mmCIF file of C-alpha atoms in Angstrom:
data_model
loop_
_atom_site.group_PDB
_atom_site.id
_atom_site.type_symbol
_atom_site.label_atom_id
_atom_site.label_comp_id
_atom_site.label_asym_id
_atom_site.label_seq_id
_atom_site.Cartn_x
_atom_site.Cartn_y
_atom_site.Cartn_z
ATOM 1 C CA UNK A 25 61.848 -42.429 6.970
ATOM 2 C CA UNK A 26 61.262 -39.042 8.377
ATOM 3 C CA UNK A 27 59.556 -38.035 5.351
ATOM 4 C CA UNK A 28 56.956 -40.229 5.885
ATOM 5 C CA UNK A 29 56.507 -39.676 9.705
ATOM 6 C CA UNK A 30 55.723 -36.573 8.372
ATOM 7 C CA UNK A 31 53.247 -36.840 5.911
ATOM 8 C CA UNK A 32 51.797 -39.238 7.758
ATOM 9 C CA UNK A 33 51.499 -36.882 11.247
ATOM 10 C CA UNK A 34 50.120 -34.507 8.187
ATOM 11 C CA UNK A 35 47.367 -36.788 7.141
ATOM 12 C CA UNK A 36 46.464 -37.546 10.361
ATOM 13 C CA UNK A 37 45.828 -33.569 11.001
ATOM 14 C CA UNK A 38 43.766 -33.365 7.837
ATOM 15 C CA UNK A 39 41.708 -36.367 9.049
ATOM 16 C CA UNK A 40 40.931 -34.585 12.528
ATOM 17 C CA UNK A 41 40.377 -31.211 10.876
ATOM 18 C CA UNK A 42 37.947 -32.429 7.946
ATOM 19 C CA UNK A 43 36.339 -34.459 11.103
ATOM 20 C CA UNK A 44 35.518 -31.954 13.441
ATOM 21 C CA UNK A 45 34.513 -29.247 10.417
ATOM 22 C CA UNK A 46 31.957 -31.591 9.111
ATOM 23 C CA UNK A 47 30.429 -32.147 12.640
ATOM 24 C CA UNK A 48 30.368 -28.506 12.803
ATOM 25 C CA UNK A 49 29.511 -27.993 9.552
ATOM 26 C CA UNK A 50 26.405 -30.917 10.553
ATOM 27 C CA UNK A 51 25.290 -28.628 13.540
ATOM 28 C CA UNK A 52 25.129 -25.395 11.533
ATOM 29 C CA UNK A 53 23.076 -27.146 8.937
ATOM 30 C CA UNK A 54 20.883 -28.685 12.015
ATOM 31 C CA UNK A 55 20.428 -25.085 13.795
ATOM 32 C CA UNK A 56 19.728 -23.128 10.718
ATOM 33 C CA UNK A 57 17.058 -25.751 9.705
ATOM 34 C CA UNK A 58 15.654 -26.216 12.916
ATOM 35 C CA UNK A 59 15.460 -22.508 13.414
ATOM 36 C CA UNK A 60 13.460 -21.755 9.962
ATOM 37 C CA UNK A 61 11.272 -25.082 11.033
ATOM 38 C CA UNK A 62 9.873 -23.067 13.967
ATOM 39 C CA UNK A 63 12.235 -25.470 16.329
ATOM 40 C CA UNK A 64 13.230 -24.020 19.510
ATOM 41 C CA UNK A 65 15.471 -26.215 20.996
ATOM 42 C CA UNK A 66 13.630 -26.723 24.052
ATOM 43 C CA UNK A 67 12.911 -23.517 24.882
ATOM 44 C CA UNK A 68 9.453 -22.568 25.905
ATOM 45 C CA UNK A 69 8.205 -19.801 27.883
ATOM 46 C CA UNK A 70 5.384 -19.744 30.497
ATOM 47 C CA UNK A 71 3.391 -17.767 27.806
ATOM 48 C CA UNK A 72 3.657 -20.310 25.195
ATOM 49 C CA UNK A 73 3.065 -23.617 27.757
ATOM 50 C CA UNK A 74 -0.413 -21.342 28.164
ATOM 51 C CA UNK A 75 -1.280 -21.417 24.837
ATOM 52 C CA UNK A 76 -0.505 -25.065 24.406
ATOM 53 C CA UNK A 77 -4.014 -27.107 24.499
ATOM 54 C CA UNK A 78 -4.045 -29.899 27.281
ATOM 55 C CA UNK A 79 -2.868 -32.796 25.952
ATOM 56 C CA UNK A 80 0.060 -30.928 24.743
ATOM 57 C CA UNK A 81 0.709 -29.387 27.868
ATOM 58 C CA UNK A 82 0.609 -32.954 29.991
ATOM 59 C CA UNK A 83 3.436 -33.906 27.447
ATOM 60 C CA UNK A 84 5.358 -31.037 28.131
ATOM 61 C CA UNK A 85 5.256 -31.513 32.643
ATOM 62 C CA UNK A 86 6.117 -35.542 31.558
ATOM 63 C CA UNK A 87 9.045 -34.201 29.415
ATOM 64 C CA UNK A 88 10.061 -31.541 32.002
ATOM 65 C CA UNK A 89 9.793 -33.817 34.485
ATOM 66 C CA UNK A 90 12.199 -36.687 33.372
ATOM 67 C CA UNK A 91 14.783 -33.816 32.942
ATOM 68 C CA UNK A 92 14.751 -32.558 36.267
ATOM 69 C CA UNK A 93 15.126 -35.815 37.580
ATOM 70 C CA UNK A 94 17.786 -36.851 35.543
ATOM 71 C CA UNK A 95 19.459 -33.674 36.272
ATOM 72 C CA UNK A 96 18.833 -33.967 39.978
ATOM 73 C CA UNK A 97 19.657 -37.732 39.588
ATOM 74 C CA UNK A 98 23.467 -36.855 38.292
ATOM 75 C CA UNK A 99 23.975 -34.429 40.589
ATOM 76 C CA UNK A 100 22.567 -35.250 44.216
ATOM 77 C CA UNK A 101 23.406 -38.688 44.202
ATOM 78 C CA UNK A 102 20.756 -39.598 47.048
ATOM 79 C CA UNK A 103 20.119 -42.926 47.856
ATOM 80 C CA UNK A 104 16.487 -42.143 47.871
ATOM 81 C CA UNK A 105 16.443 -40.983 44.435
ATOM 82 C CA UNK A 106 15.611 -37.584 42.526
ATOM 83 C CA UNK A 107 14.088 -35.140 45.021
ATOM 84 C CA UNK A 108 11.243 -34.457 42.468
ATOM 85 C CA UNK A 109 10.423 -37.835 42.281
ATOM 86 C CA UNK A 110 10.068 -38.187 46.162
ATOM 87 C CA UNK A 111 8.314 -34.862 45.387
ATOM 88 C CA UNK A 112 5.191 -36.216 42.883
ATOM 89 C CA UNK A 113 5.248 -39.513 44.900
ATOM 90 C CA UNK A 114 1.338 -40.116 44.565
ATOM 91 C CA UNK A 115 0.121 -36.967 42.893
ATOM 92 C CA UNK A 116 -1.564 -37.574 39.350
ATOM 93 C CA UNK A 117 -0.670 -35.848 36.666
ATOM 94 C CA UNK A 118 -3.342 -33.528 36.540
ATOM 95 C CA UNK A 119 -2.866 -32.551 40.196
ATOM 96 C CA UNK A 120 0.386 -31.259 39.302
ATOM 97 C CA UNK A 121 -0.294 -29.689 36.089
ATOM 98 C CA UNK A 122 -3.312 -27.997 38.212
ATOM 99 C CA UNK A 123 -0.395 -27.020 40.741
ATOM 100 C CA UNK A 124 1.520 -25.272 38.160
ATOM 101 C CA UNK A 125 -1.117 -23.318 36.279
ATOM 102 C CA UNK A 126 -2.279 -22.220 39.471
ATOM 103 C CA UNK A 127 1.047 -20.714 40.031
ATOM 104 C CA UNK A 128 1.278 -19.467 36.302
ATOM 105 C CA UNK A 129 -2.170 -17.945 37.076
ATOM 106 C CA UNK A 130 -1.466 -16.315 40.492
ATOM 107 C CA UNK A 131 2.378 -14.897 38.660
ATOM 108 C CA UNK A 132 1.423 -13.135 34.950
ATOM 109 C CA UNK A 133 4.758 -11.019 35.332
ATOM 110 C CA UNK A 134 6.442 -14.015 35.133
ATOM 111 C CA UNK A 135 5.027 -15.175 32.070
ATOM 112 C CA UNK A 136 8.108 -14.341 29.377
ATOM 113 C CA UNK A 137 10.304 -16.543 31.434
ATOM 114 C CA UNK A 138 11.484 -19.976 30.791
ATOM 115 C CA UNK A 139 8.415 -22.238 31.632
ATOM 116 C CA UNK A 140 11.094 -25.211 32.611
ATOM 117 C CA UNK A 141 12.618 -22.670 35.043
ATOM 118 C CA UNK A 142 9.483 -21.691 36.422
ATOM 119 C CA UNK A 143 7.916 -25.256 36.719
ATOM 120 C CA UNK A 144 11.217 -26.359 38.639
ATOM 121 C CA UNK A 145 11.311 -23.636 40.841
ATOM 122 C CA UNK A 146 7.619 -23.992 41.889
ATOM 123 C CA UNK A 147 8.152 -27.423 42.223
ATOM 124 C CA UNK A 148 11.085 -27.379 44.585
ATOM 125 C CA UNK A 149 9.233 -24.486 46.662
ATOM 126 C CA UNK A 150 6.444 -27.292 47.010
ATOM 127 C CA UNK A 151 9.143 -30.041 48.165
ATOM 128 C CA UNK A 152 10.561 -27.469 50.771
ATOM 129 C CA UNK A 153 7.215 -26.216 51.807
ATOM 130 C CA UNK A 154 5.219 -30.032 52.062
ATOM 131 C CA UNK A 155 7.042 -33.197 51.930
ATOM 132 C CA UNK A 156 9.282 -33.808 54.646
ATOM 133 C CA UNK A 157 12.287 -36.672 53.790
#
């Protein structure tokens, strides 16, 4: 009997082990090939959202956008919602892709920095600086 509780504690092992190395295995595979692609990963600096042509960069502030709120939507846990959602309340999207070029434009040293950084930063200076809630 204890022979078997062994070999089967053993298997079990080997089945957790060959699990977790072919997730890893998976995610090397997925990195390296992303990577060689010209994949990021979601990083994007100020410099590159400037070469970006418009359409591209609307998709970008949409995508940026649902993340911060999401984020903000995990962690405040306000009644009212996200605060960059109370933030945009009636402002097209334009207006605030205008809003953050303009900062972009007035801020070239900051340029080689995260874009998705920057945007939420400028963003959150607006919600301090404008909206009262």
């Amino acid at each position: 009997m204890k022979k078997r509780k062994g070999c089967f504690k053993f298997a079990l092992m080997l089945s957790r082990f060959t699990f977790v190395f072919t997730i890893l295995l998976f995610l090397v595979t997925f990195l390296a090939h992303a990577q060689s692609s010209g994949i990021t990963l979601g990083y994007l600096t100020c410099n590159d959202y400037l070469k970006l042509n418009d359409n591209d960069r609307i998709k970008w502030l949409t995508g940026a956008m649902d993340g911060i709120m999401a984020e903000s939507t995990y962690i405040e846990k306000d009644p009212k919602g996200p605060w960059l959602g109370r933030c945009i309340d009636g402002l097209s999207i334009e207006q605030i892709k205008a809003m953050f070029e303009k900062a972009l434009n007035e801020n070239p040293e900051g340029w080689h920095a995260p874009a998705a950084i920057i945007f939420r930063d400028k963003m959150h200076v607006f919600y301090i600086n404008h909206r009262i809630f």
